[in-house]
GROMACS .gro file of C-alpha atoms in nm:
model
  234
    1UNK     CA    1  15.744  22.744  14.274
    2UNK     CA    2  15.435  22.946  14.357
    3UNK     CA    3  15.670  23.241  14.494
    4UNK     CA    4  15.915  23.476  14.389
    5UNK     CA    5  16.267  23.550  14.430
    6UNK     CA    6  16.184  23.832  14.671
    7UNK     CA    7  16.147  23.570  14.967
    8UNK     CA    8  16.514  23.498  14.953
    9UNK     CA    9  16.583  23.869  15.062
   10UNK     CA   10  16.657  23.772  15.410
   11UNK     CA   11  16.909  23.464  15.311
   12UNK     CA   12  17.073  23.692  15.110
   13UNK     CA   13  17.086  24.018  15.360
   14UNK     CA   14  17.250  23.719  15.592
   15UNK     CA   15  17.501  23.625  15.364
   16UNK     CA   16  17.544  23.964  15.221
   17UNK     CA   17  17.945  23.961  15.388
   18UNK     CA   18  17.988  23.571  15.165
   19UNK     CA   19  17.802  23.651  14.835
   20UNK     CA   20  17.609  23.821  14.638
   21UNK     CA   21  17.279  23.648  14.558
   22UNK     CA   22  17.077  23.658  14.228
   23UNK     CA   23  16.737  23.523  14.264
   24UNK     CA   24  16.525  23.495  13.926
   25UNK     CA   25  16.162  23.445  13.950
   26UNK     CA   26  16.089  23.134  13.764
   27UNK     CA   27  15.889  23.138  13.431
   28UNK     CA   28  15.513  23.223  13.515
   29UNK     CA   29  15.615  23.365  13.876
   30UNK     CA   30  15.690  23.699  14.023
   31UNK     CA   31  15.821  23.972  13.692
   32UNK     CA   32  15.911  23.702  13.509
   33UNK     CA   33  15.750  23.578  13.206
   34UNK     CA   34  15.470  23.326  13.087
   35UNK     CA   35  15.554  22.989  13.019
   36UNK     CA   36  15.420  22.948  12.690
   37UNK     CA   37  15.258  22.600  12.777
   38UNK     CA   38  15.502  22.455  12.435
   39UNK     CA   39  15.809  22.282  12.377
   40UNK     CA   40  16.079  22.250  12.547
   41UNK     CA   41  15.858  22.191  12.824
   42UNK     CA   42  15.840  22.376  13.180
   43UNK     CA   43  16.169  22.238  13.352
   44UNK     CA   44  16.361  22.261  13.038
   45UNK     CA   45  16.258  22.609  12.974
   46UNK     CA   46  16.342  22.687  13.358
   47UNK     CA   47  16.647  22.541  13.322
   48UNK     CA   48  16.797  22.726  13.039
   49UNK     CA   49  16.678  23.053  13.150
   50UNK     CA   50  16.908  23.007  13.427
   51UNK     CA   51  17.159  22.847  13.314
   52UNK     CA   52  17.224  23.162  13.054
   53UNK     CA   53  17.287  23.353  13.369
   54UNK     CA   54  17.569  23.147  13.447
   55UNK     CA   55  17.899  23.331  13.302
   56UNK     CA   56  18.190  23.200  13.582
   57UNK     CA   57  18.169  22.904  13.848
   58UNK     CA   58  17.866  22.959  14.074
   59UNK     CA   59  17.725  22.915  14.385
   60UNK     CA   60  17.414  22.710  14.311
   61UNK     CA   61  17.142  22.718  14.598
   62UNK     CA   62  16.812  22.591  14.506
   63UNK     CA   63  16.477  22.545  14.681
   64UNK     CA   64  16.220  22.272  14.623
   65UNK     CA   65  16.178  22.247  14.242
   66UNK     CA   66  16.445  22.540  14.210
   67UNK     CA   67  16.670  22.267  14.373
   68UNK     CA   68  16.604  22.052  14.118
   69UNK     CA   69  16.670  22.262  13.869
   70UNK     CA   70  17.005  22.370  13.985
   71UNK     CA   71  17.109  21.990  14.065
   72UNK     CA   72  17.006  21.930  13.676
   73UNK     CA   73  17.310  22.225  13.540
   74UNK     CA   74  17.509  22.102  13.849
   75UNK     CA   75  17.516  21.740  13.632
   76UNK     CA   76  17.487  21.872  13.324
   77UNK     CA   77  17.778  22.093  13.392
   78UNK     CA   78  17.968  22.039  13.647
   79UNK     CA   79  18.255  22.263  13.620
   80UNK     CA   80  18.002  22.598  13.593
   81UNK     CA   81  17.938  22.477  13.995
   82UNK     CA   82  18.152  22.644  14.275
   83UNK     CA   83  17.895  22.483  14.523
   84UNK     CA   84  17.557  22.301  14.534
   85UNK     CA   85  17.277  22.384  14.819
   86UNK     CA   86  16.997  22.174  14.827
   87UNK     CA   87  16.687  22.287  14.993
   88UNK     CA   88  16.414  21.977  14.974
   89UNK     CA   89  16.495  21.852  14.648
   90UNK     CA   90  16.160  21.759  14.491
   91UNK     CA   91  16.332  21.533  14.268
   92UNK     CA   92  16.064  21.251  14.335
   93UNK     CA   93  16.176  20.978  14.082
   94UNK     CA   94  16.497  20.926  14.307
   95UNK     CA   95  16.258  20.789  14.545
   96UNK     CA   96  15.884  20.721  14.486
   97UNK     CA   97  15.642  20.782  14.735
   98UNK     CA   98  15.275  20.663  14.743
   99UNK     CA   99  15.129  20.956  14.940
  100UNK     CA  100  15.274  21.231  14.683
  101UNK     CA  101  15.191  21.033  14.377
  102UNK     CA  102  14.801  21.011  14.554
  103UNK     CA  103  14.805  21.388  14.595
  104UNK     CA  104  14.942  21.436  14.234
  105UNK     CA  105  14.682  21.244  14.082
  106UNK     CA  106  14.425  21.469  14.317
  107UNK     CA  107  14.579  21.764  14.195
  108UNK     CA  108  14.564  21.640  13.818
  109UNK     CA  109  14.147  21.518  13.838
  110UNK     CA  110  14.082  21.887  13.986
  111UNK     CA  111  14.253  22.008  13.713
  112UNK     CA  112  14.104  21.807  13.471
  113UNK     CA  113  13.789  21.942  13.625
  114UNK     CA  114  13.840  22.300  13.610
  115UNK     CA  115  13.908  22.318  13.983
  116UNK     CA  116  14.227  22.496  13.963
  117UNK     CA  117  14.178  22.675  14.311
  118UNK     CA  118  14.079  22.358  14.479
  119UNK     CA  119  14.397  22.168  14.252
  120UNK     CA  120  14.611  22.481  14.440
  121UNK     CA  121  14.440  22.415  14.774
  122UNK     CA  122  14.533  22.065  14.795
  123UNK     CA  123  14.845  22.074  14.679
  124UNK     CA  124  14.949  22.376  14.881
  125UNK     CA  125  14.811  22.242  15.217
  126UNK     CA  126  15.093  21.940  15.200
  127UNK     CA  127  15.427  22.143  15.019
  128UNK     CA  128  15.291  22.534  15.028
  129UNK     CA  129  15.296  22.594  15.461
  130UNK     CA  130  14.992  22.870  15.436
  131UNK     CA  131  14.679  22.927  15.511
  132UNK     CA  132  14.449  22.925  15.159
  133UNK     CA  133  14.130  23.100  15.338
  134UNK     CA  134  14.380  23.401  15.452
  135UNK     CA  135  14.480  23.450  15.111
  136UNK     CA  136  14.348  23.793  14.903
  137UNK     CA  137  14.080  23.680  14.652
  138UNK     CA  138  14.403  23.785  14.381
  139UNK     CA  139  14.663  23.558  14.555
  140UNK     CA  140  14.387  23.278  14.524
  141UNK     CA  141  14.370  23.365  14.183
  142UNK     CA  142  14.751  23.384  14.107
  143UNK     CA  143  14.803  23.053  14.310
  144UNK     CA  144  14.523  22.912  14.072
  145UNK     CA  145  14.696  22.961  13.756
  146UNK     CA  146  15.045  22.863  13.875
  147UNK     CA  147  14.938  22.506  13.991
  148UNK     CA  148  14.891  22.458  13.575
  149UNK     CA  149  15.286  22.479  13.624
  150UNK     CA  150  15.326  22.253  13.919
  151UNK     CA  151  15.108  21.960  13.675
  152UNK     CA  152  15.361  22.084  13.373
  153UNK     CA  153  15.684  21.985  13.608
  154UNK     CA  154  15.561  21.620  13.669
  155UNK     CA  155  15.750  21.455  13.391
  156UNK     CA  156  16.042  21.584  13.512
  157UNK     CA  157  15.993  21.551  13.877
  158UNK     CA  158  15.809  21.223  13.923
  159UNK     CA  159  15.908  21.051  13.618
  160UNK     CA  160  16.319  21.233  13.554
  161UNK     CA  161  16.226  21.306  13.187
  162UNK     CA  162  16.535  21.521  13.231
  163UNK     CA  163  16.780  21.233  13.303
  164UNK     CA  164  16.872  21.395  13.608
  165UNK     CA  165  16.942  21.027  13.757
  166UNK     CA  166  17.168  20.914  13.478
  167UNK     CA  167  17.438  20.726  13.537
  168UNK     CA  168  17.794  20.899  13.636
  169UNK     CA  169  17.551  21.195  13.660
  170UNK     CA  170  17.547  21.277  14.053
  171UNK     CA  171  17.870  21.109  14.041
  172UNK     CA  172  18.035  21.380  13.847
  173UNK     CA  173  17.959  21.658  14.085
  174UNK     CA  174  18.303  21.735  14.229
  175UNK     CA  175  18.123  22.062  14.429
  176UNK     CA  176  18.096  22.084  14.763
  177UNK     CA  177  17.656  21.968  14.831
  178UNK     CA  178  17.466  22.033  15.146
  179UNK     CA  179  17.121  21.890  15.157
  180UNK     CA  180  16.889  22.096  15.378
  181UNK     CA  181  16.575  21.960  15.474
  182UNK     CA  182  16.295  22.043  15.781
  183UNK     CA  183  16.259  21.859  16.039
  184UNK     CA  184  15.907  21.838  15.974
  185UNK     CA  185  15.889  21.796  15.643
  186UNK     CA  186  15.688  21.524  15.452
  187UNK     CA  187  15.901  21.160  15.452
  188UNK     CA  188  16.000  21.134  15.083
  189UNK     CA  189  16.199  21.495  15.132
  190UNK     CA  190  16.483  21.268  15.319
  191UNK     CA  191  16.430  21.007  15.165
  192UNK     CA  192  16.516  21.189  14.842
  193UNK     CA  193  16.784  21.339  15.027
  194UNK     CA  194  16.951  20.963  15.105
  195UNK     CA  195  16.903  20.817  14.741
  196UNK     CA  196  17.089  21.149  14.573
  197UNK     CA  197  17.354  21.127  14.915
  198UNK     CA  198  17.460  20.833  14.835
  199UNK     CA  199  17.570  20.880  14.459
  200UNK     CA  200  17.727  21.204  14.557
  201UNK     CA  201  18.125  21.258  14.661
  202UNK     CA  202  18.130  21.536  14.889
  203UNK     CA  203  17.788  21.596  15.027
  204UNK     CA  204  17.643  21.702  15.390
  205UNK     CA  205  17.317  21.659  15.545
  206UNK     CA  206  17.172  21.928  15.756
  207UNK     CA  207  16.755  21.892  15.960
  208UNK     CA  208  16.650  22.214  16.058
  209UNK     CA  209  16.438  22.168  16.383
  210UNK     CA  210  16.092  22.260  16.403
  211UNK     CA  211  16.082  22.324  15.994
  212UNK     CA  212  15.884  22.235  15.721
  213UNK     CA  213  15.894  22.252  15.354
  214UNK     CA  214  15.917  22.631  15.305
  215UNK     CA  215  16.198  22.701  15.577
  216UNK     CA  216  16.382  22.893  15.370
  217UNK     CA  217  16.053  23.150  15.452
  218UNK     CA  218  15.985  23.032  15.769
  219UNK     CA  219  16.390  22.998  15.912
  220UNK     CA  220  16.599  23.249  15.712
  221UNK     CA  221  16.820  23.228  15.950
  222UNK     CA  222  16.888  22.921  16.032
  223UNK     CA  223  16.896  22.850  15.637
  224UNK     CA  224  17.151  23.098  15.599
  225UNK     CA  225  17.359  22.985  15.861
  226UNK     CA  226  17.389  22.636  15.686
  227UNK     CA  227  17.447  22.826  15.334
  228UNK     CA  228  17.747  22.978  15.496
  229UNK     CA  229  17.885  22.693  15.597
  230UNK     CA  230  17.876  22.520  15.269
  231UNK     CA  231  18.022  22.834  15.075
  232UNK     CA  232  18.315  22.799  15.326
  233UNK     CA  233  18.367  22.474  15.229
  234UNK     CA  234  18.411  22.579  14.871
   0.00000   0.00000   0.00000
């Protein structure tokens, strides 16, 4: 969310020897397409895009909302899953957290103020790991339009409009998971990581040490090494 699939090119030059990796921008990001702000709605639409890439049994690895997007085929379909990496799940309705629901509403009365850069700033100085003044007037711009999608993914997210949670849902996952989180990383990231842990069959836990939310950026390497391990376990 707020990226593009181009930051995985160091993950995947590690683990070019295990798999090939496919990285789609989501919907409103990178080459991809505009959302078109209609039904289905923003997760939905992310999650069938992807999905129709799926032809064979897959490695799934997701990051932040992309994790949560490939947890929601991983239930929905759990035999199109080779194996499931998890990097900080933003699944927040697994476990509800006063502090992001605060910043949420923040982020939704600058938005319903026309503030989008200051709805991007504040939202971006918890889960985004960059400096907002060092950004190019255009990546200010860009980041100003995408928060729009951050607000659309909220039903989903904070509220599991997607029945991600369902019962026998997690359950059913029969993949090997690995949940990989920073060490530094806001509270309700493992906390979310215990509540989905604990319904799951075969799942790991992995901190990566000095890390925050976008380690996948900021530890490629480390990351990597922990993908590896979990694609040798399937």
């Amino acid at each position: 969310m707020m990226g593009n699939g181009v930051y995985w090119g160091p993950i995947a030059e590690t683990l070019r020897d295990h798999v090939r990796i496919s990285a789609p921008d989501l919907p409103g990001h990178g080459q991809s397409p505009d959302w078109d702000g209609g039904t289905p709605d923003y997760h939905t639409f992310t999650t069938r895009t992807v999905a129709a890439l799926i032809d064979r049994p897959l490695d799934l690895i997701g990051h932040s909302m992309g994790a949560t997007v490939a947890l929601r085929i991983a239930v929905a379909a759990p035999e199109a899953v080779r194996s499931l990496t998890l990097i900080e799940p933003v699944l927040f309705a697994a476990a509800p957290d006063a502090h992001n629901d605060a910043l949420m509403a923040e982020v939704e009365a600058k938005l319903k103020a026309g503030e989008d850069a200051e709805a991007a700033r504040a939202f971006l100085a918890c889960w985004g790991g960059l400096d907002w003044d060092a950004q190019t007037p255009a990546g200010r711009a860009r980041l100003a339009r995408q928060i729009h999608l951050v607000h659309a993914s909220n039903e989903a997210l904070r509220h599991d409009a997607a029945n991600i949670l369902r019962p026998d849902g997690l359950e059913a996952i029969d993949a090997p998971v690995l949940i990989i989180m920073g060490e530094e990383s806001p509270p309700v990231i493992p906390a979310i990581a215990d509540a989905l842990a604990a319904r799951m069959p075969d799942v790991g836990r992995a901190r990566v040490p000095g890390a925050s939310h976008m380690l996948p950026i900021t530890h490629p390497r480390q990351v990597a090494e922990l993908i590896a391990l979990n694609l040798e376990r399937a």
